[in-house]
Structure formats: C-alpha cells, structure tokens
Coordinates of C-alpha atoms in Angstrom, one line a residue:
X14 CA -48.1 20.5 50.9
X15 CA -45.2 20.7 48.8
X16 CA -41.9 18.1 50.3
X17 CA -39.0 19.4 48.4
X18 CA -36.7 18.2 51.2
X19 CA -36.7 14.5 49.7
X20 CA -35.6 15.9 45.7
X21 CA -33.2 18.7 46.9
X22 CA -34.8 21.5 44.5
X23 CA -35.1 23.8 47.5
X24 CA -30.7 24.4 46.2
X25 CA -32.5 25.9 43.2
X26 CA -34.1 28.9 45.2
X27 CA -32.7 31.1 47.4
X28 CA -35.0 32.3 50.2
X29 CA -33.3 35.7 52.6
X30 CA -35.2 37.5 55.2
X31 CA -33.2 40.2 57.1
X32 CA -33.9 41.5 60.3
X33 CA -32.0 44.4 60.7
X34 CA -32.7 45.8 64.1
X35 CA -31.9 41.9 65.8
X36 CA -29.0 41.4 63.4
X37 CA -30.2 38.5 61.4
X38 CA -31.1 36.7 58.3
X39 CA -33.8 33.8 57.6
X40 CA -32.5 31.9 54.8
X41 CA -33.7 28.9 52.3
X42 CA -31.8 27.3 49.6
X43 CA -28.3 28.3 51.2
X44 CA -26.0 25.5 52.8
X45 CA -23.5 25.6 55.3
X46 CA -21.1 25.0 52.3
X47 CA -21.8 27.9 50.4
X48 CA -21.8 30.3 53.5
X49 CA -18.6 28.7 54.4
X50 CA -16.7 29.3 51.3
X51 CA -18.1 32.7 50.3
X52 CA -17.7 34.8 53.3
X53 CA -14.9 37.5 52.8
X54 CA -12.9 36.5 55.5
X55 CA -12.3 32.6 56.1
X56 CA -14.0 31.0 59.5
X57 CA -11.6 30.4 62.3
X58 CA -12.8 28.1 65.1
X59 CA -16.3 26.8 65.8
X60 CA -18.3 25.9 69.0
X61 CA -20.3 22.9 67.7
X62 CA -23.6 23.3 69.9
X63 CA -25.7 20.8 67.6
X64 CA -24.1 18.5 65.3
X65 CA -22.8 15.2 64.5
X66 CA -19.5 16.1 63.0
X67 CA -17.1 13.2 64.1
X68 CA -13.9 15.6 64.3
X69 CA -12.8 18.3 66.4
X70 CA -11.4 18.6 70.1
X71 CA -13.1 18.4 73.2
X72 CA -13.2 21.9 75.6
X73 CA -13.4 21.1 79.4
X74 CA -15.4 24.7 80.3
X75 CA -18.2 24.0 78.0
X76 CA -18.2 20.3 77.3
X77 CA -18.6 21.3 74.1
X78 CA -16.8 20.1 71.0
X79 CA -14.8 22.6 68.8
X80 CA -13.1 22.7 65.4
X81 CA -10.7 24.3 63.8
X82 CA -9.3 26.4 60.4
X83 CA -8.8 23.1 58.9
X84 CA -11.6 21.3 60.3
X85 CA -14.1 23.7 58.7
X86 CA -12.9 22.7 55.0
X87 CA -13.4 18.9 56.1
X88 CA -17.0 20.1 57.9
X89 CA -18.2 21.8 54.5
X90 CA -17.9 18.5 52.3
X91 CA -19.6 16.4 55.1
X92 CA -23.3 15.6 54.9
X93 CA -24.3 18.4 57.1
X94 CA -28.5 18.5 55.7
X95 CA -28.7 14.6 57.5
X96 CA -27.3 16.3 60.6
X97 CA -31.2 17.8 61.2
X98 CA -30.3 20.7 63.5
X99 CA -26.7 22.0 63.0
X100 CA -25.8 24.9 65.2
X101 CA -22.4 26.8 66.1
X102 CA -21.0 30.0 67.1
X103 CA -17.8 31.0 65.9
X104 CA -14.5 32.3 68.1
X105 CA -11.1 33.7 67.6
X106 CA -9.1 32.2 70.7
X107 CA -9.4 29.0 72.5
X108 CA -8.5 30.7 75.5
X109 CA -12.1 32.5 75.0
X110 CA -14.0 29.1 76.1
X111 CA -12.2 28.7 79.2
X112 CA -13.5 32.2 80.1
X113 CA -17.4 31.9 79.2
X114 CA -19.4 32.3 82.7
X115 CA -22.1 30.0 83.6
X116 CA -24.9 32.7 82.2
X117 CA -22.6 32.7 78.9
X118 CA -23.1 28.9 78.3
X119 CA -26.9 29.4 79.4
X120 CA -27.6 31.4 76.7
X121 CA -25.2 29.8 73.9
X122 CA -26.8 26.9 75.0
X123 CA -30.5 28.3 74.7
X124 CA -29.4 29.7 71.2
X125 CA -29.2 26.0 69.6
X126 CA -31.7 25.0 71.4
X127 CA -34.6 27.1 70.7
X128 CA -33.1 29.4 68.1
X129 CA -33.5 32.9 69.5
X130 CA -31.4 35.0 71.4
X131 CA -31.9 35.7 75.2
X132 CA -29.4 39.2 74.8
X133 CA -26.9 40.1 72.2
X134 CA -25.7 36.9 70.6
X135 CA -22.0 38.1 70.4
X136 CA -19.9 38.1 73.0
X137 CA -16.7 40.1 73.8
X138 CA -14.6 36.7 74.8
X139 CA -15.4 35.0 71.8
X140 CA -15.1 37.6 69.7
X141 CA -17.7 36.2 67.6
X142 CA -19.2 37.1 64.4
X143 CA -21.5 34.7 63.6
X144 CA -24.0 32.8 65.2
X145 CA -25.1 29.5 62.9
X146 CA -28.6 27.9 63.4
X147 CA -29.6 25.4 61.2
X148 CA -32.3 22.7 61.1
X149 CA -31.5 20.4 57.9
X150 CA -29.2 22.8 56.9
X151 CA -30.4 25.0 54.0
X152 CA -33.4 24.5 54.2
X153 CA -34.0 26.8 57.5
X154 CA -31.2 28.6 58.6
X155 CA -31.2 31.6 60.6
X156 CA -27.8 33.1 60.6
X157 CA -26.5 36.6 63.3
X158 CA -24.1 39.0 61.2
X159 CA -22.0 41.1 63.5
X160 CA -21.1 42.6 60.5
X161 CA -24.0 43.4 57.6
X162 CA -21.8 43.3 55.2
X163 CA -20.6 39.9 55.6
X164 CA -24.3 38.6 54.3
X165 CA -23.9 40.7 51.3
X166 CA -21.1 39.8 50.2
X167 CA -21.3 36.4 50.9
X168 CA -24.6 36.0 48.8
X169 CA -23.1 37.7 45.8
X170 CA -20.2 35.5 45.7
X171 CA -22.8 32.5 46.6
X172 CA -25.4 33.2 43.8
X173 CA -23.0 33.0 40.6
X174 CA -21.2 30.1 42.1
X175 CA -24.6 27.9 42.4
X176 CA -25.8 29.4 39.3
X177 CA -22.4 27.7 37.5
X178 CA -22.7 24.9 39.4
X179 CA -26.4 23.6 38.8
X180 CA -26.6 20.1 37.6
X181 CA -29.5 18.2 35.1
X182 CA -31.9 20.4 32.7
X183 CA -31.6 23.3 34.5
X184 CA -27.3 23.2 33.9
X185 CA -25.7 26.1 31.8
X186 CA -24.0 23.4 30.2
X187 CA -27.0 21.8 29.2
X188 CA -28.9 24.9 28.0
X189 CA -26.3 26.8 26.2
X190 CA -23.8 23.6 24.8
X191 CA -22.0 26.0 22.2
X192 CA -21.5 28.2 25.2
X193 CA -18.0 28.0 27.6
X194 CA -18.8 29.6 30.5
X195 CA -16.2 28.5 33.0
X196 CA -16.9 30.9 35.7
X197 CA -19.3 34.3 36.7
X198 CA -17.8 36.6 38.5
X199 CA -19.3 37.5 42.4
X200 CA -22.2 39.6 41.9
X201 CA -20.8 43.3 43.5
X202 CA -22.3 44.4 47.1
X203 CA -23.1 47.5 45.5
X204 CA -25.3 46.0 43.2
X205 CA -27.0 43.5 46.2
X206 CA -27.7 47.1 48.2
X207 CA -29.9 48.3 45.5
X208 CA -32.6 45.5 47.2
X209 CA -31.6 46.1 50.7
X210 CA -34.9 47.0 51.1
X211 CA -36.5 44.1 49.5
X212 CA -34.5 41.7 51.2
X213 CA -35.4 43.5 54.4
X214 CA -38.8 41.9 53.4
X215 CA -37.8 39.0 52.0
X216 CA -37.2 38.1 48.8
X217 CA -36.6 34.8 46.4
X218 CA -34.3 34.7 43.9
X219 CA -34.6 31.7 41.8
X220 CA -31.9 30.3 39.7
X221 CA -34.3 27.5 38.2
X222 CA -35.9 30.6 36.5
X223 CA -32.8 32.0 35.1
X224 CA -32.7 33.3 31.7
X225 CA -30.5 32.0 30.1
X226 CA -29.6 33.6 26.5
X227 CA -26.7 34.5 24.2
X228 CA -25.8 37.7 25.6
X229 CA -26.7 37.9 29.2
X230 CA -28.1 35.5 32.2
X231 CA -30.7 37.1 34.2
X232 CA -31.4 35.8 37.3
X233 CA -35.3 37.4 38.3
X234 CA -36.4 37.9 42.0
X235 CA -39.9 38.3 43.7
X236 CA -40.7 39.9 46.7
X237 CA -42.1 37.0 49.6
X238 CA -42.7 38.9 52.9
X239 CA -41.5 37.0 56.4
X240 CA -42.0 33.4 56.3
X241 CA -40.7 30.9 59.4
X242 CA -42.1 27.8 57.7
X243 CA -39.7 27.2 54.5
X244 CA -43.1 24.8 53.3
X245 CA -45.4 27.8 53.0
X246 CA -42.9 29.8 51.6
X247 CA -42.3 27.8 48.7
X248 CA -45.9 27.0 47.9
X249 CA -46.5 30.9 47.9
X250 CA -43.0 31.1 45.8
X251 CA -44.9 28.8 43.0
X252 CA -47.6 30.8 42.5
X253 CA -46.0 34.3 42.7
X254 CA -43.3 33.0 40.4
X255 CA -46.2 32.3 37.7
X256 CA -46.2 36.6 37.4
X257 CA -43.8 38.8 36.5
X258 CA -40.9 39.1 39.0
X259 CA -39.9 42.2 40.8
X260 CA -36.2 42.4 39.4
X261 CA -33.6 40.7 37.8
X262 CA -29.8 40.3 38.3
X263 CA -28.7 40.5 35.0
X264 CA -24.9 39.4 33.6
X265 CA -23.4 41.0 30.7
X266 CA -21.7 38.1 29.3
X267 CA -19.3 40.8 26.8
X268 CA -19.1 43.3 29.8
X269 CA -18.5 40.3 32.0
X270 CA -20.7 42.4 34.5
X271 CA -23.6 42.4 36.4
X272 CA -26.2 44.6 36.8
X273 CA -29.9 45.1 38.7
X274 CA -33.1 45.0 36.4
X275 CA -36.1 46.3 38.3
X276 CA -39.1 45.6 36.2

C-alpha cells in the first residue's frame, strides 16, 4: 500500500466527493489552510471539538474551547496535519453556546467523535455553516456546506492558489523559468458547475499532472467514484491517471481565463 502521508504528495491531488442529499463533501489533498482562506465569506468563531490548538477561550456550557476571527488566521499557519483528528463547527454568537441543550452537545459531540451526523448538523443557535471533520487534516476531511456554493467557490479559488504555490520539480517556476507568473486568477463557479455531476461521484484533479506550456496550463481530472479510505483511492488514482483523463481545467494565459476541456 501506498504511505503518502510520510512525503506530503497527497497536497499534489485533490480528491472531492459530494453528497448532495446529506449536505457533504469527502475530500483529499485539501487542508484546513486552504479551506480557511478561500471561502467567500471569512470564518467567525469556532467550537474546537478535537484539536490541540493552544489558543482560544474556554465556554462553561459546553466545556469546550473556542476561537475567534483572529484566532483562525493564527490556527491556519499552525501544524494542524500532527493534530490527527481536528474537528469544529463554526458559530456567529457566543451567546449561541450558552444556549445549546444537553441533546445539542450530544450530537456535536458524536459528530467529532464518529464523524456522522445523528440529525441535521446545523443548528438554528449557532447559526452554523460548516461542520469541520478532519483526521490528519487533508488527508480525510469530510466537510457539511449549509450553503453548496460555498464548496465551489472555495475550490476554485483553492486550485489556482496550490497550483502557484507548488514547490520542487513540479513548481511553475521550475518548469517554465522564462515565464513570470505571479498569480492565476480563481477558477469561476460557473466553470466548476459544468462537473457538478462528476464531482457528485467523485473526482481527482491532479496538479502534479498539470500541463504546463507557453500558452495555457491545463489542469486534467479523472472520474474516481466514492472512496472512505484516502489509501485506496490513491492507488486506484495511479493507475487511472496512467489513461486519458476525463477533463481538463484549462487557463488561457493571454485571455487570463479559464475554461473546462472535456475530452
């Protein structure tokens, strides 16, 4: 079996599995980080369930520890992967914890702990629009979207940015030196809805497979299917990679724009 965990190349896949009708996405190769900065709106506060993040305030209802606005930016550039499970829900008031029944902090409770959801995973005193539920964060995350659009927008934004941020062979700097690219611009949600479907079955887009030429980067995908264990995944990812992949995010470095290749 393939350990990727121990050389970090699972950052240079991304793995996302929707599940529309339970309001969630299995993902691989996308950090806490990049969710983080990429969402459309910023996070507010955070109910740390699992973690080992030494900052935030303490809340007497839950006995849970929270963080806040500012805490988030310092929680991003932490070490989050050597956490092992890192999970959180999100809120809007602080007020909001010192209102959560004893069935509320049941099931918040049985949410980090086994990673499902007894009933609807947002709740109207939290305001919530995320639930976070990670085990060595990026390499199995499974996130809850109130709000679709959120995930699309925040993996078009994410993609470019790791693309332009890839370090070693695989760098843009690296492959094209007489080449300034200083920054891509966030792959539209327009363009990301032309896989809906796809990604409602799970797809991998791999930027260690980009092409990378004078005119245009394209960025090819392959359709995976459902996978819970990230190991399998990957080892099925390395052979289906071997063929020809089901699409391609292409940018138009004159047009500055991107488009979607299906092949």
């Amino acid at each position: 079996m393939v350990q990727l965990k121990q050389n970090g190349n699972f950052k240079d896949v991304i793995y996302v599995h929707q599940n529309e009708a339970l309001q969630y996405v299995m993902s691989y190769g996308l950090e806490f980080r990049d969710f983080s900065q990429n969402l459309p709106n910023p996070l507010n506060h955070l109910l740390m369930i699992k973690h080992q993040f030494d900052h935030g305030s303490f809340n007497m209802n839950t006995m849970m520890e929270y963080t806040n606005k500012k805490e988030v930016s310092k929680l991003a550039g932490d070490n989050i992967y050597s956490y092992g499970d890192f999970c959180w829900i999100d809120f809007e008031e602080v007020d909001g914890l010192d209102q959560l029944s004893g069935q509320e902090l049941a099931e918040i409770l049985y949410l980090g702990h086994t990673k499902q959801s007894l009933n609807s995973p947002f709740y109207s005193k939290l305001n919530n629009r995320f639930v976070y539920l990670a085990h060595d964060d990026g390499w199995f995350n499974k996130v809850y979207y109130r709000y679709t659009n959120d995930f699309y927008q925040m993996l078009g934004n994410s993609i470019p940015g790791k693309l332009l941020h890839q370090k070693g062979e695989k760098s843009l700097k690296r492959l094209l030196p007489s080449q300034k690219i200083t920054g891509l611009p966030p792959i539209p949600t327009e363009v990301i809805y032309t896989i809906k479907e796809k990604i409602k079955e799970g797809v991998a887009i791999s930027l260690e497979k980009t092409v990378k030429g004078r005119a245009s980067l394209k960025i090819p995908m392959w359709v995976m299917g459902d996978y819970m264990h990230m190991d399998s995944m990957y080892e099925d990812y390395q052979v289906r990679s071997a063929k020809q992949p089901y699409a391609y995010f292409v940018f138009d470095k004159k047009a500055k724009e991107w488009s979607l290749h299906i092949n």
